[in-house]
PDB file of C-alpha atoms in Angstrom:
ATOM      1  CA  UNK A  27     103.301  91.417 126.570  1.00 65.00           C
ATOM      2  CA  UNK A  28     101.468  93.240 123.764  1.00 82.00           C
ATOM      3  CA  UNK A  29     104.005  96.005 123.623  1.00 91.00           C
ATOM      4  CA  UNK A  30     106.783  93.216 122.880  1.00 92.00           C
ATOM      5  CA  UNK A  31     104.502  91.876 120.113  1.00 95.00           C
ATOM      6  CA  UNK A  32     103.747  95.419 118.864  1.00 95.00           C
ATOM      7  CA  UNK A  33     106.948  96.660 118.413  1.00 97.00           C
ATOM      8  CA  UNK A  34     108.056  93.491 116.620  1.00 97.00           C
ATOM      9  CA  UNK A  35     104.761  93.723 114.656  1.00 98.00           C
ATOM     10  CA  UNK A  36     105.269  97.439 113.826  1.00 98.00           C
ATOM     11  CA  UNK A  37     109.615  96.833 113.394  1.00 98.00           C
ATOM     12  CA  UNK A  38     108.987  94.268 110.549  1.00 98.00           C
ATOM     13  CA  UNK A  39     106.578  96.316 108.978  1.00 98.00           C
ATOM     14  CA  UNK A  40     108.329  99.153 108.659  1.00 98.00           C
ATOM     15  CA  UNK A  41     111.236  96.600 107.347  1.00 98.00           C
ATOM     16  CA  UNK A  42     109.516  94.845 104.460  1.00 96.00           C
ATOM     17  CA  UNK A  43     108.565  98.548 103.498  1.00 97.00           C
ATOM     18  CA  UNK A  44     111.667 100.332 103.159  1.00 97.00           C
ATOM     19  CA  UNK A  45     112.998  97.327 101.474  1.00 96.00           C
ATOM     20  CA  UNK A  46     109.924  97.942  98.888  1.00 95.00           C
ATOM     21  CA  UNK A  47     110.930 101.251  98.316  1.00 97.00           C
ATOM     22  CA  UNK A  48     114.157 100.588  97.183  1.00 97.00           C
ATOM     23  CA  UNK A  49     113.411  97.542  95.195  1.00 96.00           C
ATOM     24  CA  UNK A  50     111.773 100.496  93.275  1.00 96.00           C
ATOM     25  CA  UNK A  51     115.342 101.399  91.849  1.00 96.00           C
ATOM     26  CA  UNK A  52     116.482  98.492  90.823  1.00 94.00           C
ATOM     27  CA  UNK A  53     116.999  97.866  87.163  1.00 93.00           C
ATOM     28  CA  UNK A  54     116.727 101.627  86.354  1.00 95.00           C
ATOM     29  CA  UNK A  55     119.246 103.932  85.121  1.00 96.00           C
ATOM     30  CA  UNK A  56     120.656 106.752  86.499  1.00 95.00           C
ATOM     31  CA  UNK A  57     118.310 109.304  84.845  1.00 96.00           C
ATOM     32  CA  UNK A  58     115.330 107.337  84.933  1.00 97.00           C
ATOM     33  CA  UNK A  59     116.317 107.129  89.377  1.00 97.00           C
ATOM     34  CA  UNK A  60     116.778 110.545  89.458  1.00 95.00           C
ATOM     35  CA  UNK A  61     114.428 112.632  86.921  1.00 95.00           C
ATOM     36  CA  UNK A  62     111.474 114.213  88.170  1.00 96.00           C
ATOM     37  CA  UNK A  63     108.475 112.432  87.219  1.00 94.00           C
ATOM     38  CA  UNK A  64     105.446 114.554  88.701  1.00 92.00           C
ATOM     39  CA  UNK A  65     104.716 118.247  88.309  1.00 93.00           C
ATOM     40  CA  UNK A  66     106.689 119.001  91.881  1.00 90.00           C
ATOM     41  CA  UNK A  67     109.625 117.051  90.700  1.00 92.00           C
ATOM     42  CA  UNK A  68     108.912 113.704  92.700  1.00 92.00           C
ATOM     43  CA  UNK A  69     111.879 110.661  91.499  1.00 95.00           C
ATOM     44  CA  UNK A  70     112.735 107.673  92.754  1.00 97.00           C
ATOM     45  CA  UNK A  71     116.346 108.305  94.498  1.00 97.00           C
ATOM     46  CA  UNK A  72     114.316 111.344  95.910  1.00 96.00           C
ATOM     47  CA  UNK A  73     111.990 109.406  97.953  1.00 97.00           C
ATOM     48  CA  UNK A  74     114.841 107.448  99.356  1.00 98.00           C
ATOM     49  CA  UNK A  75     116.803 109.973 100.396  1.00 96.00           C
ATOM     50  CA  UNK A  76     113.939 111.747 101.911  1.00 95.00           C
ATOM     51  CA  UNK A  77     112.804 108.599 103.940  1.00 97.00           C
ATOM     52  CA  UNK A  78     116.537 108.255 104.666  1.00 97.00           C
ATOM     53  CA  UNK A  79     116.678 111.627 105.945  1.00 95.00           C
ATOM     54  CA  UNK A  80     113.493 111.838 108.098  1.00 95.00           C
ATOM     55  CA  UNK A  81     113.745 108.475 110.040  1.00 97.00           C
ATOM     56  CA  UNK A  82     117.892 109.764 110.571  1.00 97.00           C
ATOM     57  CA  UNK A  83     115.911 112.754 112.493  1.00 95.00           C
ATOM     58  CA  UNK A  84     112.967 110.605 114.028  1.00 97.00           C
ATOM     59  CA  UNK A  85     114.430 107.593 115.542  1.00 98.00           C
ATOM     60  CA  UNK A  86     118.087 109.778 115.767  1.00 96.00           C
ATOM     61  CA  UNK A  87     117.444 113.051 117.180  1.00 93.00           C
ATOM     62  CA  UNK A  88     113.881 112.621 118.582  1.00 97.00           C
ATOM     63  CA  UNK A  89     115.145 110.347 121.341  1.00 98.00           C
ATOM     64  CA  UNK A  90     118.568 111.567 122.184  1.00 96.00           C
ATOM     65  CA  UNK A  91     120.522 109.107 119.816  1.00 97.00           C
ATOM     66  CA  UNK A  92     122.100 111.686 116.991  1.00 95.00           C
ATOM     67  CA  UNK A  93     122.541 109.617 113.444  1.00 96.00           C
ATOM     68  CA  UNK A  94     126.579 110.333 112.990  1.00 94.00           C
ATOM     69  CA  UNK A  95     126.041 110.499 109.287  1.00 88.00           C
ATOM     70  CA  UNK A  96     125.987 113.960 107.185  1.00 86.00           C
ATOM     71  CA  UNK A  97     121.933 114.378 107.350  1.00 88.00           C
ATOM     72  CA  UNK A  98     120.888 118.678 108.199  1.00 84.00           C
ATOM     73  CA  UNK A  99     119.305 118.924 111.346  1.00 82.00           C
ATOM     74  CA  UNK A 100     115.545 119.310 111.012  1.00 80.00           C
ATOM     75  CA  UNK A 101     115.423 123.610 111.709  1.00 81.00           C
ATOM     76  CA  UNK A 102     119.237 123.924 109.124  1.00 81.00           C
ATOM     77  CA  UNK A 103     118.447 126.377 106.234  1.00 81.00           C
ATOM     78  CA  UNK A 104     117.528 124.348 103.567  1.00 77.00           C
ATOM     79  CA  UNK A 105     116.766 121.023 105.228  1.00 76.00           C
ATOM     80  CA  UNK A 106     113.615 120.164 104.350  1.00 75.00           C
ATOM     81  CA  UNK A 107     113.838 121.722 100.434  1.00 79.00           C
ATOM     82  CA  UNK A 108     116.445 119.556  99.402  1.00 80.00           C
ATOM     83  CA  UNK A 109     115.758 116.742 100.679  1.00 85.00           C
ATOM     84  CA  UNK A 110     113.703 115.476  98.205  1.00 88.00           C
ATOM     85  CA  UNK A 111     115.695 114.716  95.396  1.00 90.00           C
ATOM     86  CA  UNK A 112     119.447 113.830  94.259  1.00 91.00           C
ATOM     87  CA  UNK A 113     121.604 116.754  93.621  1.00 90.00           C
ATOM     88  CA  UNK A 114     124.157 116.056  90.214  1.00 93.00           C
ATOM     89  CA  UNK A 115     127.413 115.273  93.047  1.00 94.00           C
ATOM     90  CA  UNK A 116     125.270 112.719  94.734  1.00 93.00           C
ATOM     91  CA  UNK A 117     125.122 109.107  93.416  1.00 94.00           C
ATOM     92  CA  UNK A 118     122.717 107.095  93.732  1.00 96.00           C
ATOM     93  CA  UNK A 119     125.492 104.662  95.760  1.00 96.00           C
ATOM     94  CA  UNK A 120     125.914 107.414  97.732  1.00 95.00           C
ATOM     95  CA  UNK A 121     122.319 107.856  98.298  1.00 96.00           C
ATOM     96  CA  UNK A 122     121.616 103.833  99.299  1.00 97.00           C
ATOM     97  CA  UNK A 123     124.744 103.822 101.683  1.00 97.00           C
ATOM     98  CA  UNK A 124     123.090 106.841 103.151  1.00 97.00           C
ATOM     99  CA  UNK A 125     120.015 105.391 103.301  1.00 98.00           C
ATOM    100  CA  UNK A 126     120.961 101.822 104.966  1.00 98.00           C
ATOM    101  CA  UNK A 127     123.261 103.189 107.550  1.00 98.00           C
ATOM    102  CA  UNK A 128     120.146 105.034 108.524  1.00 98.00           C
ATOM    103  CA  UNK A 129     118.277 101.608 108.429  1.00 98.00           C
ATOM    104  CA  UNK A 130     120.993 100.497 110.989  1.00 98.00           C
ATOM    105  CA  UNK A 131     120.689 103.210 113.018  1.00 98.00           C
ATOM    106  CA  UNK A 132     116.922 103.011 113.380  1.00 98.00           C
ATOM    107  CA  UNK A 133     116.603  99.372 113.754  1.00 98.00           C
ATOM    108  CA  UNK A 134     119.562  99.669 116.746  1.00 98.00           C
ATOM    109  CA  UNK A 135     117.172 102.590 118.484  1.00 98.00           C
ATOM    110  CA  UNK A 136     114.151 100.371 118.141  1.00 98.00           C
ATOM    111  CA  UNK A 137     115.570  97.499 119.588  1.00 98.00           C
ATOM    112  CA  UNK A 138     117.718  99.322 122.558  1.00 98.00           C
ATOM    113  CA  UNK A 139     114.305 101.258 123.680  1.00 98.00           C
ATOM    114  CA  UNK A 140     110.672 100.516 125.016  1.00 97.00           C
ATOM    115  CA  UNK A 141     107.967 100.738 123.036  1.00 97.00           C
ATOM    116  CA  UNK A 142     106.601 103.521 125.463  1.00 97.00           C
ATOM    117  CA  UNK A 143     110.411 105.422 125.402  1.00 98.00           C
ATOM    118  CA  UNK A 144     109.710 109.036 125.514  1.00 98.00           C
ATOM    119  CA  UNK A 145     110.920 111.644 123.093  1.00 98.00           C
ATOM    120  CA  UNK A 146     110.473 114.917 121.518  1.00 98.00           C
ATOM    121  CA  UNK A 147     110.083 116.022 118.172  1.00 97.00           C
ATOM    122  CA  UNK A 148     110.284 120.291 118.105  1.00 93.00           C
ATOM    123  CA  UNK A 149     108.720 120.393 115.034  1.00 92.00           C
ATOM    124  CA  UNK A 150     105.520 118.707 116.117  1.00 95.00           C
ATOM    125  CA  UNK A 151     102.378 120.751 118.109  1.00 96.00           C
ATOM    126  CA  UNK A 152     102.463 118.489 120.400  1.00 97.00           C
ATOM    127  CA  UNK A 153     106.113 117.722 120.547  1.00 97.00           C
ATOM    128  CA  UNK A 154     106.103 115.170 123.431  1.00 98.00           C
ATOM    129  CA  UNK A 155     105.910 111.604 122.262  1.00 98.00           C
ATOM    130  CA  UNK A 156     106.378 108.089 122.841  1.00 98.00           C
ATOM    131  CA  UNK A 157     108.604 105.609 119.982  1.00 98.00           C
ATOM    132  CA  UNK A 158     105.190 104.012 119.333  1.00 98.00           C
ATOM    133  CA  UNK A 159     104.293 107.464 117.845  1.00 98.00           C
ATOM    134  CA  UNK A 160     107.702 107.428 116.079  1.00 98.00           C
ATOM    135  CA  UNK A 161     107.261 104.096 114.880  1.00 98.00           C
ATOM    136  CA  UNK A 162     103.532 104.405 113.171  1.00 98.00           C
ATOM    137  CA  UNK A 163     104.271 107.982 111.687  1.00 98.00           C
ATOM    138  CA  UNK A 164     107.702 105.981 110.068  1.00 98.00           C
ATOM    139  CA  UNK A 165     105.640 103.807 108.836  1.00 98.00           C
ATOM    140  CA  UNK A 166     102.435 105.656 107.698  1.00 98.00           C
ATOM    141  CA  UNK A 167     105.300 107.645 105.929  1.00 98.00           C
ATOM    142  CA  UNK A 168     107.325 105.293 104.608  1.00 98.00           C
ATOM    143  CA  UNK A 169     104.281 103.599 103.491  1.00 97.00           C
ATOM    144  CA  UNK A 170     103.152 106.310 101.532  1.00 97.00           C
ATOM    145  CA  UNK A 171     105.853 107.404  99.690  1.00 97.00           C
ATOM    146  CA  UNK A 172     106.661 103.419  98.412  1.00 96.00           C
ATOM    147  CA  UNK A 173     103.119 103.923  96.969  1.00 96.00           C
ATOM    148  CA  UNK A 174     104.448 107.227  95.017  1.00 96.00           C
ATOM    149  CA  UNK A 175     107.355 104.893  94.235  1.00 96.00           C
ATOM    150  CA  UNK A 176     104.750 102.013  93.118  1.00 94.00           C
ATOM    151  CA  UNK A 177     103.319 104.547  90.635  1.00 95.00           C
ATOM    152  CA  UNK A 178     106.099 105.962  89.407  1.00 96.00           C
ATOM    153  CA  UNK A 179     108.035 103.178  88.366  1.00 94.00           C
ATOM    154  CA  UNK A 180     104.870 101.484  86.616  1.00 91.00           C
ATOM    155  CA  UNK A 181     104.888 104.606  84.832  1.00 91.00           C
ATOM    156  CA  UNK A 182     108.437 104.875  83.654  1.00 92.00           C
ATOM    157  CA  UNK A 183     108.188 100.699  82.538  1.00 88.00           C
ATOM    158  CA  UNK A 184     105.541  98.979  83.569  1.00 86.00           C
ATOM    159  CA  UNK A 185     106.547  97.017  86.698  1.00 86.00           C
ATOM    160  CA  UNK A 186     104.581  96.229  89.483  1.00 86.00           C
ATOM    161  CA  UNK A 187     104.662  94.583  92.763  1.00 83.00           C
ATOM    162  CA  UNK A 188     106.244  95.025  96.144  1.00 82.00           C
ATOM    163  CA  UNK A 189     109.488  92.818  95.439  1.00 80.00           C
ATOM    164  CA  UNK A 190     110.610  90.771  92.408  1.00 77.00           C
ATOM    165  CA  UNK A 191     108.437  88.004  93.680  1.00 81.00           C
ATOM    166  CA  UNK A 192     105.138  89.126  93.859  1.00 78.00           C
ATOM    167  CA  UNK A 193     105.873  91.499  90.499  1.00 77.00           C
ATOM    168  CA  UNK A 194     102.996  90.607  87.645  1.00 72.00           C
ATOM    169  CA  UNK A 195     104.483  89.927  84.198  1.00 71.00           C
ATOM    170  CA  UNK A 196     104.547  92.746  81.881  1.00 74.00           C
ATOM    171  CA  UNK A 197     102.343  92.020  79.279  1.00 80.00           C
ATOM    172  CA  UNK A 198     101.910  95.167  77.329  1.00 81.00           C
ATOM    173  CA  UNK A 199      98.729  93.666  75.295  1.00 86.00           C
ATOM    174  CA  UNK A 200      96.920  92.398  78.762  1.00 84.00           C
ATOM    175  CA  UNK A 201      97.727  96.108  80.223  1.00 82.00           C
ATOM    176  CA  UNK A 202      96.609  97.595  77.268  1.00 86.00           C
ATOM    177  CA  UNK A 203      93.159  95.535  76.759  1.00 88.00           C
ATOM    178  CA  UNK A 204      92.404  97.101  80.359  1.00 84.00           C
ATOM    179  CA  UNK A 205      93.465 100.304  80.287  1.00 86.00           C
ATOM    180  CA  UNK A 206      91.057 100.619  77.579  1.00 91.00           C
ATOM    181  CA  UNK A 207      88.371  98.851  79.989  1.00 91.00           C
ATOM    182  CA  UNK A 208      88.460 100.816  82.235  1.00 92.00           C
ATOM    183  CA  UNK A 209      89.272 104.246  80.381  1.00 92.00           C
ATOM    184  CA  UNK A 210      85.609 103.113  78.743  1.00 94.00           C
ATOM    185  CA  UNK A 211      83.947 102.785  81.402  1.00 92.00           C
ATOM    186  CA  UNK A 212      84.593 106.342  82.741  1.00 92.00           C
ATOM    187  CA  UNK A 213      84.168 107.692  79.426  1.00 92.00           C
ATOM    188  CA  UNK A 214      80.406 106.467  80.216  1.00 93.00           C
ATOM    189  CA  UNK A 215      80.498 109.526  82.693  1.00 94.00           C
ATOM    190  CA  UNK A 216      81.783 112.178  80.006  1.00 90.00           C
TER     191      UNK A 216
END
């Protein structure tokens, strides 16, 4: 019984979070999706495609079930180097079709196999694994890059939030009167 309840636990986490990420894009233009925003290049459309890219390999690949879609196989020249951001022929349409295909695909392998299903990921040290293992690194993953994607965006214009209906109202005046708060209160360490 707890594996049923985990997997749906772990599934609709792993849902409400990749729908996060790409709430991320919305409202932005192209550039502002795709220019890098961090001194190793990190965008927006780039963290989708990655995510789009790795769970195609994890939940495809790793257990037997190939994603049909045009994603490089994990150990293809080049794979994991581009990857990470939107090249100028790719748009960001492109990128989101790409991306919830993959979202198909991985919600189809989830629900057709056991929580305890085994697979193997060649790239790992210990390469034997279960989907449970599949499922938390997704999510730990997936997770972390919709935090990059938190940051980002509130740096390119302010928003905030996890969807549109838990975003906090962009008062530039309120942001401002804390950002000096709090940029005063280090300063006390200077």
């Amino acid at each position: 019984m707890i594996d049923d309840f985990a997997k749906a636990y772990l599934h609709h986490q792993l849902r409400t979070v990749r729908e996060a990420l790409v709430w991320k894009l919305d409202g932005l233009s192209e550039y502002d999706a795709r220019r890098p925003l961090t001194a190793t290049g990190t965008n927006l459309l780039g963290l989708v495609k990655h995510r789009a890219y790795s769970d195609a390999r994890y939940f495809g690949e790793v257990f037997g079930r190939p994603f049909p879609g045009p994603v490089p196989r994990w150990n293809e020249a080049g794979a994991w180097e581009n990857e990470h951001w939107a090249a100028a022929d790719e748009t960001r349409a492109d990128i989101l079709t790409l991306h919830q295909a993959v979202c198909e695909h991985v919600d189809t392998t989830i629900d057709a196999l056991p929580i305890d299903a085994p697979g193997h990921v060649p790239w790992w040290p210990s390469p034997d694994v279960k989907l449970f293992n599949i499922m938390i690194h997704s999510l730990t993953d997936t997770t972390r890059h919709a935090g990059h994607a938190d940051i980002l965006r509130e740096q390119l214009d302010g928003r905030t939030g996890t969807t549109a209906e838990y975003e906090q109202p962009n008062d530039v005046g309120v942001r401002e009167a804390y950002w000096a708060k709090v940029s005063q209160a280090a300063a006390a360490w200077s």
